[in-house]
mmCIF file of C-alpha atoms in Angstrom:
data_model
loop_
_atom_site.group_PDB
_atom_site.id
_atom_site.type_symbol
_atom_site.label_atom_id
_atom_site.label_comp_id
_atom_site.label_asym_id
_atom_site.label_seq_id
_atom_site.Cartn_x
_atom_site.Cartn_y
_atom_site.Cartn_z
ATOM 1 C CA UNK A 1 55.194 136.409 29.461
ATOM 2 C CA UNK A 2 52.874 133.488 29.884
ATOM 3 C CA UNK A 3 51.066 133.041 33.479
ATOM 4 C CA UNK A 4 53.559 131.932 36.121
ATOM 5 C CA UNK A 5 51.207 128.717 38.114
ATOM 6 C CA UNK A 6 51.589 128.159 42.016
ATOM 7 C CA UNK A 7 52.742 124.527 41.685
ATOM 8 C CA UNK A 8 53.169 122.710 38.184
ATOM 9 C CA UNK A 9 53.847 119.280 38.373
ATOM 10 C CA UNK A 10 57.657 118.681 36.661
ATOM 11 C CA UNK A 11 58.027 115.726 34.444
ATOM 12 C CA UNK A 12 62.275 114.433 34.639
ATOM 13 C CA UNK A 13 61.767 112.240 31.605
ATOM 14 C CA UNK A 14 61.873 109.089 32.817
ATOM 15 C CA UNK A 15 58.536 108.780 33.387
ATOM 16 C CA UNK A 16 57.001 107.711 30.031
ATOM 17 C CA UNK A 17 59.223 104.755 29.915
ATOM 18 C CA UNK A 18 57.740 103.237 32.841
ATOM 19 C CA UNK A 19 54.410 104.088 31.691
ATOM 20 C CA UNK A 20 54.944 103.146 28.350
ATOM 21 C CA UNK A 21 55.907 99.686 29.766
ATOM 22 C CA UNK A 22 52.954 99.409 31.628
ATOM 23 C CA UNK A 23 50.816 99.975 28.473
ATOM 24 C CA UNK A 24 53.284 97.059 26.316
ATOM 25 C CA UNK A 25 52.668 94.753 28.828
ATOM 26 C CA UNK A 26 49.099 95.624 29.065
ATOM 27 C CA UNK A 27 49.331 96.303 33.611
ATOM 28 C CA UNK A 28 47.130 99.506 32.680
ATOM 29 C CA UNK A 29 44.816 97.834 35.578
ATOM 30 C CA UNK A 30 45.523 98.833 39.689
ATOM 31 C CA UNK A 31 48.736 96.767 40.914
ATOM 32 C CA UNK A 32 51.411 95.641 39.169
ATOM 33 C CA UNK A 33 55.140 96.253 38.643
ATOM 34 C CA UNK A 34 55.219 99.471 38.493
ATOM 35 C CA UNK A 35 53.362 100.011 41.853
ATOM 36 C CA UNK A 36 55.432 97.242 43.632
ATOM 37 C CA UNK A 37 58.605 99.054 42.017
ATOM 38 C CA UNK A 38 57.106 102.490 43.356
ATOM 39 C CA UNK A 39 56.852 101.216 46.800
ATOM 40 C CA UNK A 40 60.181 99.545 47.136
ATOM 41 C CA UNK A 41 61.709 103.140 45.724
ATOM 42 C CA UNK A 42 59.687 105.479 48.499
ATOM 43 C CA UNK A 43 60.677 102.561 51.079
ATOM 44 C CA UNK A 44 64.826 103.282 49.886
ATOM 45 C CA UNK A 45 64.388 106.873 49.569
ATOM 46 C CA UNK A 46 62.223 107.164 53.097
ATOM 47 C CA UNK A 47 64.957 104.780 54.990
ATOM 48 C CA UNK A 48 67.612 107.066 54.603
ATOM 49 C CA UNK A 49 66.107 109.828 57.052
ATOM 50 C CA UNK A 50 63.951 107.493 59.520
ATOM 51 C CA UNK A 51 64.723 106.110 62.461
ATOM 52 C CA UNK A 52 61.971 103.402 62.198
ATOM 53 C CA UNK A 53 61.376 100.392 59.757
ATOM 54 C CA UNK A 54 59.568 101.665 57.011
ATOM 55 C CA UNK A 55 56.721 99.915 54.744
ATOM 56 C CA UNK A 56 54.920 101.535 51.659
ATOM 57 C CA UNK A 57 51.561 101.277 50.844
ATOM 58 C CA UNK A 58 51.107 103.200 47.136
ATOM 59 C CA UNK A 59 47.034 104.542 47.051
ATOM 60 C CA UNK A 60 44.513 106.379 45.190
ATOM 61 C CA UNK A 61 45.330 109.696 47.002
ATOM 62 C CA UNK A 62 46.524 111.256 50.364
ATOM 63 C CA UNK A 63 43.614 111.313 51.300
ATOM 64 C CA UNK A 64 42.124 107.372 51.475
ATOM 65 C CA UNK A 65 45.955 107.059 53.075
ATOM 66 C CA UNK A 66 44.507 109.028 55.993
ATOM 67 C CA UNK A 67 41.165 107.187 55.707
ATOM 68 C CA UNK A 68 42.916 103.693 55.984
ATOM 69 C CA UNK A 69 45.271 105.100 58.873
ATOM 70 C CA UNK A 70 41.791 105.713 61.142
ATOM 71 C CA UNK A 71 40.819 102.605 60.121
ATOM 72 C CA UNK A 72 43.533 100.193 60.780
ATOM 73 C CA UNK A 73 43.416 102.312 64.254
ATOM 74 C CA UNK A 74 39.860 101.345 64.645
ATOM 75 C CA UNK A 75 38.363 104.442 64.812
ATOM 76 C CA UNK A 76 34.297 104.175 64.664
ATOM 77 C CA UNK A 77 31.244 106.260 65.434
ATOM 78 C CA UNK A 78 31.113 107.857 68.395
ATOM 79 C CA UNK A 79 35.034 108.471 69.219
ATOM 80 C CA UNK A 80 37.032 111.475 68.613
ATOM 81 C CA UNK A 81 40.004 112.327 66.994
ATOM 82 C CA UNK A 82 42.517 115.618 67.201
ATOM 83 C CA UNK A 83 42.622 117.303 64.191
ATOM 84 C CA UNK A 84 44.957 120.572 63.693
ATOM 85 C CA UNK A 85 42.679 123.248 62.392
ATOM 86 C CA UNK A 86 44.860 125.246 60.296
ATOM 87 C CA UNK A 87 45.216 122.356 57.406
ATOM 88 C CA UNK A 88 43.131 121.409 54.375
ATOM 89 C CA UNK A 89 39.650 119.671 54.335
ATOM 90 C CA UNK A 90 41.326 116.121 53.385
ATOM 91 C CA UNK A 91 43.459 115.896 56.291
ATOM 92 C CA UNK A 92 39.911 116.260 58.805
ATOM 93 C CA UNK A 93 37.163 114.609 56.113
ATOM 94 C CA UNK A 94 38.289 111.258 56.685
ATOM 95 C CA UNK A 95 37.591 111.476 60.470
ATOM 96 C CA UNK A 96 33.878 112.041 59.420
ATOM 97 C CA UNK A 97 33.713 108.725 56.902
ATOM 98 C CA UNK A 98 34.804 106.812 60.156
ATOM 99 C CA UNK A 99 31.468 108.475 61.714
ATOM 100 C CA UNK A 100 34.295 109.978 64.656
ATOM 101 C CA UNK A 101 33.942 113.398 65.772
ATOM 102 C CA UNK A 102 36.981 115.817 64.921
ATOM 103 C CA UNK A 103 38.053 118.389 67.753
ATOM 104 C CA UNK A 104 40.160 120.845 66.424
ATOM 105 C CA UNK A 105 43.567 122.450 67.760
ATOM 106 C CA UNK A 106 45.060 126.004 66.436
ATOM 107 C CA UNK A 107 48.542 126.217 65.737
ATOM 108 C CA UNK A 108 51.794 127.535 67.409
ATOM 109 C CA UNK A 109 53.254 130.825 65.679
ATOM 110 C CA UNK A 110 56.886 129.401 64.879
ATOM 111 C CA UNK A 111 55.579 126.896 62.404
ATOM 112 C CA UNK A 112 51.649 127.506 62.078
ATOM 113 C CA UNK A 113 51.597 123.724 62.970
ATOM 114 C CA UNK A 114 49.784 122.308 66.090
ATOM 115 C CA UNK A 115 50.326 123.646 69.435
ATOM 116 C CA UNK A 116 52.159 120.902 71.552
ATOM 117 C CA UNK A 117 50.794 122.825 74.769
ATOM 118 C CA UNK A 118 46.804 123.620 73.336
ATOM 119 C CA UNK A 119 47.171 120.222 72.145
ATOM 120 C CA UNK A 120 47.506 118.667 75.624
ATOM 121 C CA UNK A 121 44.785 121.160 77.165
ATOM 122 C CA UNK A 122 42.497 119.628 75.213
ATOM 123 C CA UNK A 123 43.177 116.028 75.748
ATOM 124 C CA UNK A 124 42.254 116.673 79.355
ATOM 125 C CA UNK A 125 39.478 118.772 78.556
ATOM 126 C CA UNK A 126 37.772 115.785 76.239
ATOM 127 C CA UNK A 127 38.273 113.495 79.227
ATOM 128 C CA UNK A 128 37.150 115.730 81.395
ATOM 129 C CA UNK A 129 34.062 116.069 79.257
ATOM 130 C CA UNK A 130 33.283 112.982 77.713
ATOM 131 C CA UNK A 131 35.054 110.406 80.243
ATOM 132 C CA UNK A 132 36.943 109.280 77.101
ATOM 133 C CA UNK A 133 40.465 109.973 75.745
ATOM 134 C CA UNK A 134 40.427 111.151 71.977
ATOM 135 C CA UNK A 135 41.657 107.970 70.055
ATOM 136 C CA UNK A 136 44.124 109.528 67.671
ATOM 137 C CA UNK A 137 46.183 112.977 67.036
ATOM 138 C CA UNK A 138 46.326 114.245 63.375
ATOM 139 C CA UNK A 139 49.210 116.837 62.779
ATOM 140 C CA UNK A 140 49.618 118.309 59.831
ATOM 141 C CA UNK A 141 53.313 119.428 58.505
ATOM 142 C CA UNK A 142 52.144 122.618 56.769
ATOM 143 C CA UNK A 143 53.669 123.553 53.566
ATOM 144 C CA UNK A 144 56.072 121.592 54.512
ATOM 145 C CA UNK A 145 57.005 122.963 57.642
ATOM 146 C CA UNK A 146 58.081 119.893 60.526
ATOM 147 C CA UNK A 147 55.634 120.153 63.307
ATOM 148 C CA UNK A 148 56.973 120.697 66.770
ATOM 149 C CA UNK A 149 56.817 116.120 66.427
ATOM 150 C CA UNK A 150 58.762 115.463 69.389
ATOM 151 C CA UNK A 151 56.768 117.723 71.928
ATOM 152 C CA UNK A 152 53.334 116.074 70.181
ATOM 153 C CA UNK A 153 54.704 112.510 70.688
ATOM 154 C CA UNK A 154 55.796 112.942 73.775
ATOM 155 C CA UNK A 155 51.987 114.403 74.796
ATOM 156 C CA UNK A 156 50.695 111.908 73.070
ATOM 157 C CA UNK A 157 52.729 108.887 74.472
ATOM 158 C CA UNK A 158 51.694 110.340 77.899
ATOM 159 C CA UNK A 159 48.195 109.658 77.169
ATOM 160 C CA UNK A 160 49.019 106.558 75.001
ATOM 161 C CA UNK A 161 47.091 108.336 71.629
ATOM 162 C CA UNK A 162 48.398 107.367 68.477
ATOM 163 C CA UNK A 163 49.762 109.918 66.240
ATOM 164 C CA UNK A 164 48.852 109.754 61.816
ATOM 165 C CA UNK A 165 51.582 112.278 60.478
ATOM 166 C CA UNK A 166 50.105 114.310 57.581
ATOM 167 C CA UNK A 167 52.841 114.606 55.586
ATOM 168 C CA UNK A 168 51.121 115.601 52.315
ATOM 169 C CA UNK A 169 52.882 118.719 51.713
ATOM 170 C CA UNK A 170 56.343 117.770 53.294
ATOM 171 C CA UNK A 171 57.993 115.120 51.122
ATOM 172 C CA UNK A 172 61.632 115.299 51.831
ATOM 173 C CA UNK A 173 60.872 117.793 54.904
ATOM 174 C CA UNK A 174 63.201 116.641 58.138
ATOM 175 C CA UNK A 175 62.591 117.306 61.188
ATOM 176 C CA UNK A 176 65.567 115.865 64.035
ATOM 177 C CA UNK A 177 67.078 114.587 60.878
ATOM 178 C CA UNK A 178 63.753 112.124 60.065
ATOM 179 C CA UNK A 179 61.413 112.448 57.141
ATOM 180 C CA UNK A 180 58.276 114.023 57.720
ATOM 181 C CA UNK A 181 56.255 110.792 58.105
ATOM 182 C CA UNK A 182 57.910 109.037 59.399
ATOM 183 C CA UNK A 183 57.807 109.371 63.024
ATOM 184 C CA UNK A 184 54.058 108.707 63.769
ATOM 185 C CA UNK A 185 52.078 105.803 64.449
ATOM 186 C CA UNK A 186 51.333 106.357 60.774
ATOM 187 C CA UNK A 187 52.274 108.802 57.937
ATOM 188 C CA UNK A 188 50.914 109.896 55.021
ATOM 189 C CA UNK A 189 52.172 111.464 51.683
ATOM 190 C CA UNK A 190 50.408 112.731 48.201
ATOM 191 C CA UNK A 191 51.333 112.306 44.681
ATOM 192 C CA UNK A 192 48.498 115.567 43.978
ATOM 193 C CA UNK A 193 49.523 116.980 40.491
ATOM 194 C CA UNK A 194 50.988 120.249 42.552
ATOM 195 C CA UNK A 195 53.137 118.042 45.593
ATOM 196 C CA UNK A 196 56.626 117.647 45.784
ATOM 197 C CA UNK A 197 56.695 114.676 42.867
ATOM 198 C CA UNK A 198 53.287 113.804 41.264
ATOM 199 C CA UNK A 199 51.179 110.378 40.631
ATOM 200 C CA UNK A 200 48.790 112.247 38.537
ATOM 201 C CA UNK A 201 46.772 111.596 41.695
ATOM 202 C CA UNK A 202 47.871 109.321 44.341
ATOM 203 C CA UNK A 203 48.876 108.827 47.878
ATOM 204 C CA UNK A 204 50.917 106.356 50.344
ATOM 205 C CA UNK A 205 50.451 105.523 53.703
ATOM 206 C CA UNK A 206 53.570 104.550 55.588
ATOM 207 C CA UNK A 207 54.069 101.504 58.353
ATOM 208 C CA UNK A 208 55.918 100.262 60.556
ATOM 209 C CA UNK A 209 55.914 96.577 59.888
ATOM 210 C CA UNK A 210 55.052 94.281 57.126
ATOM 211 C CA UNK A 211 52.173 93.164 59.161
ATOM 212 C CA UNK A 212 50.736 96.189 59.265
ATOM 213 C CA UNK A 213 50.980 97.098 55.562
ATOM 214 C CA UNK A 214 49.933 93.923 54.025
ATOM 215 C CA UNK A 215 47.027 94.815 56.244
ATOM 216 C CA UNK A 216 46.632 97.844 54.449
ATOM 217 C CA UNK A 217 46.676 96.579 51.382
ATOM 218 C CA UNK A 218 43.975 94.062 52.439
ATOM 219 C CA UNK A 219 41.435 97.052 53.385
ATOM 220 C CA UNK A 220 42.721 99.499 50.307
ATOM 221 C CA UNK A 221 41.908 96.078 48.274
ATOM 222 C CA UNK A 222 38.074 96.011 48.785
ATOM 223 C CA UNK A 223 38.942 93.654 51.718
ATOM 224 C CA UNK A 224 39.022 90.309 49.662
ATOM 225 C CA UNK A 225 39.348 87.110 52.365
ATOM 226 C CA UNK A 226 41.933 83.789 50.490
ATOM 227 C CA UNK A 227 39.390 82.358 49.069
ATOM 228 C CA UNK A 228 38.970 80.861 45.633
ATOM 229 C CA UNK A 229 36.053 83.105 45.351
ATOM 230 C CA UNK A 230 34.955 86.205 46.638
ATOM 231 C CA UNK A 231 33.960 86.715 50.611
ATOM 232 C CA UNK A 232 33.930 89.468 52.604
ATOM 233 C CA UNK A 233 34.268 89.711 55.912
ATOM 234 C CA UNK A 234 35.101 93.584 56.778
ATOM 235 C CA UNK A 235 34.103 96.653 54.928
ATOM 236 C CA UNK A 236 36.773 97.518 52.642
ATOM 237 C CA UNK A 237 38.066 100.292 49.768
ATOM 238 C CA UNK A 238 38.928 100.380 46.021
ATOM 239 C CA UNK A 239 42.282 102.282 47.562
ATOM 240 C CA UNK A 240 45.165 100.708 45.734
ATOM 241 C CA UNK A 241 47.279 103.037 42.844
ATOM 242 C CA UNK A 242 47.520 101.945 39.251
ATOM 243 C CA UNK A 243 50.402 100.917 37.639
ATOM 244 C CA UNK A 244 49.990 103.500 34.954
ATOM 245 C CA UNK A 245 50.140 106.141 37.476
ATOM 246 C CA UNK A 246 52.698 104.241 39.288
ATOM 247 C CA UNK A 247 54.893 104.251 36.560
ATOM 248 C CA UNK A 248 55.059 108.328 36.868
ATOM 249 C CA UNK A 249 55.639 108.004 40.487
ATOM 250 C CA UNK A 250 58.664 105.640 39.303
ATOM 251 C CA UNK A 251 59.986 107.997 37.223
ATOM 252 C CA UNK A 252 59.261 111.108 39.627
ATOM 253 C CA UNK A 253 61.875 109.657 42.242
ATOM 254 C CA UNK A 254 64.732 109.715 40.069
ATOM 255 C CA UNK A 255 64.004 113.637 40.459
ATOM 256 C CA UNK A 256 62.708 114.081 43.891
ATOM 257 C CA UNK A 257 65.708 115.683 45.402
ATOM 258 C CA UNK A 258 66.367 118.181 42.849
ATOM 259 C CA UNK A 259 62.922 119.252 43.080
ATOM 260 C CA UNK A 260 63.120 119.853 46.465
ATOM 261 C CA UNK A 261 66.556 121.549 46.539
ATOM 262 C CA UNK A 262 64.795 123.863 43.698
ATOM 263 C CA UNK A 263 62.020 124.827 45.743
ATOM 264 C CA UNK A 264 64.664 125.195 48.605
ATOM 265 C CA UNK A 265 66.318 127.744 46.298
ATOM 266 C CA UNK A 266 62.987 129.453 44.973
ATOM 267 C CA UNK A 267 62.242 130.576 48.892
ATOM 268 C CA UNK A 268 66.136 131.410 49.645
ATOM 269 C CA UNK A 269 65.400 133.917 46.187
ATOM 270 C CA UNK A 270 61.947 135.176 47.732
ATOM 271 C CA UNK A 271 63.540 135.732 51.069
ATOM 272 C CA UNK A 272 66.487 137.852 49.873
ATOM 273 C CA UNK A 273 64.366 140.000 47.306
ATOM 274 C CA UNK A 274 61.688 140.457 49.769
ATOM 275 C CA UNK A 275 64.037 141.344 53.296
ATOM 276 C CA UNK A 276 63.932 144.960 52.201
ATOM 277 C CA UNK A 277 60.423 145.079 51.661
ATOM 278 C CA UNK A 278 58.494 146.481 54.553
ATOM 279 C CA UNK A 279 54.945 145.209 55.701
ATOM 280 C CA UNK A 280 55.451 141.795 53.430
ATOM 281 C CA UNK A 281 56.979 139.035 55.772
ATOM 282 C CA UNK A 282 58.313 135.563 54.324
ATOM 283 C CA UNK A 283 57.146 132.775 56.144
ATOM 284 C CA UNK A 284 60.262 131.674 58.086
ATOM 285 C CA UNK A 285 59.743 128.382 60.403
ATOM 286 C CA UNK A 286 61.075 128.685 64.354
ATOM 287 C CA UNK A 287 61.588 125.116 66.410
ATOM 288 C CA UNK A 288 62.842 123.933 68.940
ATOM 289 C CA UNK A 289 64.502 121.113 66.980
ATOM 290 C CA UNK A 290 66.351 121.482 63.708
ATOM 291 C CA UNK A 291 64.385 121.559 60.715
ATOM 292 C CA UNK A 292 64.894 121.387 57.042
ATOM 293 C CA UNK A 293 61.590 122.386 55.498
ATOM 294 C CA UNK A 294 61.021 121.614 51.994
ATOM 295 C CA UNK A 295 59.264 124.599 51.296
ATOM 296 C CA UNK A 296 56.538 122.780 49.475
ATOM 297 C CA UNK A 297 55.356 126.462 48.695
ATOM 298 C CA UNK A 298 56.272 130.126 49.956
ATOM 299 C CA UNK A 299 54.296 131.430 51.862
ATOM 300 C CA UNK A 300 53.878 135.575 52.707
ATOM 301 C CA UNK A 301 52.270 137.575 55.125
ATOM 302 C CA UNK A 302 50.832 141.138 54.261
ATOM 303 C CA UNK A 303 50.869 143.718 56.733
ATOM 304 C CA UNK A 304 47.711 146.239 55.605
ATOM 305 C CA UNK A 305 48.562 149.021 57.893
ATOM 306 C CA UNK A 306 52.300 148.985 56.937
ATOM 307 C CA UNK A 307 52.012 148.183 53.135
ATOM 308 C CA UNK A 308 48.408 149.773 52.146
ATOM 309 C CA UNK A 309 46.492 147.229 50.748
ATOM 310 C CA UNK A 310 45.436 143.758 51.415
ATOM 311 C CA UNK A 311 46.055 140.269 50.927
ATOM 312 C CA UNK A 312 43.169 139.828 48.683
ATOM 313 C CA UNK A 313 44.094 143.148 47.286
ATOM 314 C CA UNK A 314 47.776 141.984 46.583
ATOM 315 C CA UNK A 315 46.304 138.890 44.898
ATOM 316 C CA UNK A 316 43.914 140.541 42.321
ATOM 317 C CA UNK A 317 47.361 142.759 41.070
ATOM 318 C CA UNK A 318 49.220 139.705 41.152
ATOM 319 C CA UNK A 319 46.414 137.667 38.992
ATOM 320 C CA UNK A 320 46.336 140.981 36.395
ATOM 321 C CA UNK A 321 49.837 140.409 35.992
ATOM 322 C CA UNK A 322 49.440 136.651 35.458
ATOM 323 C CA UNK A 323 50.757 135.400 38.386
ATOM 324 C CA UNK A 324 48.943 132.588 40.239
ATOM 325 C CA UNK A 325 48.434 132.705 43.855
ATOM 326 C CA UNK A 326 46.062 131.319 46.370
ATOM 327 C CA UNK A 327 45.226 132.349 50.216
ATOM 328 C CA UNK A 328 46.424 130.127 52.970
ATOM 329 C CA UNK A 329 44.322 127.342 54.054
ATOM 330 C CA UNK A 330 41.198 128.651 55.812
ATOM 331 C CA UNK A 331 40.955 126.892 59.433
ATOM 332 C CA UNK A 332 38.900 123.981 59.928
ATOM 333 C CA UNK A 333 36.989 125.442 62.820
ATOM 334 C CA UNK A 334 35.811 128.445 60.830
ATOM 335 C CA UNK A 335 34.456 125.977 58.047
ATOM 336 C CA UNK A 336 30.519 125.892 57.844
ATOM 337 C CA UNK A 337 30.726 121.801 57.591
ATOM 338 C CA UNK A 338 32.537 121.468 60.851
ATOM 339 C CA UNK A 339 30.369 124.240 62.871
ATOM 340 C CA UNK A 340 29.713 122.043 65.134
ATOM 341 C CA UNK A 341 33.073 120.461 65.644
ATOM 342 C CA UNK A 342 34.683 120.834 69.240
ATOM 343 C CA UNK A 343 37.320 123.524 68.629
ATOM 344 C CA UNK A 344 40.303 124.640 70.807
ATOM 345 C CA UNK A 345 41.711 127.878 69.275
ATOM 346 C CA UNK A 346 44.263 130.799 70.319
ATOM 347 C CA UNK A 347 43.897 133.034 67.304
ATOM 348 C CA UNK A 348 46.966 131.743 65.476
ATOM 349 C CA UNK A 349 45.387 130.355 62.524
ATOM 350 C CA UNK A 350 42.912 133.048 62.077
ATOM 351 C CA UNK A 351 45.544 135.921 62.214
ATOM 352 C CA UNK A 352 47.471 134.064 59.286
ATOM 353 C CA UNK A 353 44.715 132.906 57.409
ATOM 354 C CA UNK A 354 43.782 136.796 56.957
ATOM 355 C CA UNK A 355 46.771 137.710 55.801
ATOM 356 C CA UNK A 356 48.902 134.751 54.305
ATOM 357 C CA UNK A 357 49.157 134.183 50.502
ATOM 358 C CA UNK A 358 50.946 131.273 48.636
ATOM 359 C CA UNK A 359 53.072 132.603 45.971
ATOM 360 C CA UNK A 360 54.077 130.345 42.898
ATOM 361 C CA UNK A 361 56.865 128.305 44.430
ATOM 362 C CA UNK A 362 57.035 124.581 41.820
ATOM 363 C CA UNK A 363 60.092 123.962 39.848
ATOM 364 C CA UNK A 364 59.143 125.478 36.467
ATOM 365 C CA UNK A 365 59.054 128.603 38.307
ATOM 366 C CA UNK A 366 62.530 130.398 36.860
ATOM 367 C CA UNK A 367 65.062 132.628 38.973
ATOM 368 C CA UNK A 368 62.847 135.084 36.166
ATOM 369 C CA UNK A 369 60.303 134.479 37.695
ATOM 370 C CA UNK A 370 60.667 134.920 40.969
ATOM 371 C CA UNK A 371 62.427 138.409 40.553
ATOM 372 C CA UNK A 372 59.128 139.518 38.298
ATOM 373 C CA UNK A 373 56.909 138.137 41.012
ATOM 374 C CA UNK A 374 58.804 140.039 43.679
ATOM 375 C CA UNK A 375 58.498 143.622 41.468
ATOM 376 C CA UNK A 376 55.027 143.014 40.802
ATOM 377 C CA UNK A 377 54.807 143.308 44.974
ATOM 378 C CA UNK A 378 57.164 146.488 45.201
ATOM 379 C CA UNK A 379 55.411 148.095 42.392
ATOM 380 C CA UNK A 380 51.598 147.702 44.007
ATOM 381 C CA UNK A 381 53.567 149.548 47.161
ATOM 382 C CA UNK A 382 54.682 152.243 45.133
#
């Protein structure tokens, strides 16, 4: 059988029509009708499950969306930004782009996301040590599992600190009836090739007013002032999505709900088939609020004391069987590049990282593929 990939993109069929239109009309540069249409599509879709006004700016990547959120918040050298440690580096890197310092906070076991109690302890300690409050809080909805946003927002509101939701992995995940990315001051989505939908590469910043969205667009298009010639009074960025890529996104919006449901079905099948395998645990989130994960990737934990092999040995076995897998994100507080950054840890992310593995979960994965993968896991234990 052919290789089973972790999370391949899946085209619904309408994408080519939008892309062809971009070529036929010669709109192949950044901006254009597809960009405007993609932003409207996202706004309508997100507004189905949002208690806030939603305005979307389509950008070159999820990373650029985080960066522009920090620009909008005025993050500058000397500032500190609290960031979830258990995440991909793209969450933390934009803090450094602004010359600010990331302060890493560990996770809680129920969701693997930012621990709200440890978050408050961190804020108090930074205030005591520096005499200043952190300027922003960056929680992540890891692997599509919603963070405890009500608790995080309560802590943030208590100290007047804005929250930027990294929902790169959580498009379509619901927390208390709201889409992830719509609850903080800003929210970000990613349309990288392995995400819920793709524009090849791309992302979006979710704002809550037209004025904010217009200002983001200003910074994303090199901060060009409204003059008949090029005048610049602020540092700008070349961060807008191309009209061709946005055409792919418009087609993907027609299948986004099907993609979400397929990943949830894959996760349920893994959970059913692996429940009788001692030492292998499928990640099932536990929250104090009603949540619905999109299960972007199904994650398992391997207990060597029970199964008799390590996470890495299982990954090697799957590789030999033409199955792609990947260790969980290595926490940011363990990364050499952030060795000097303050961190507040409780051991959760380190423990989960050591034994956690992502297994194929994309919409191209069939039920037969899942059964084959589970059989390989069972055979290794014999």
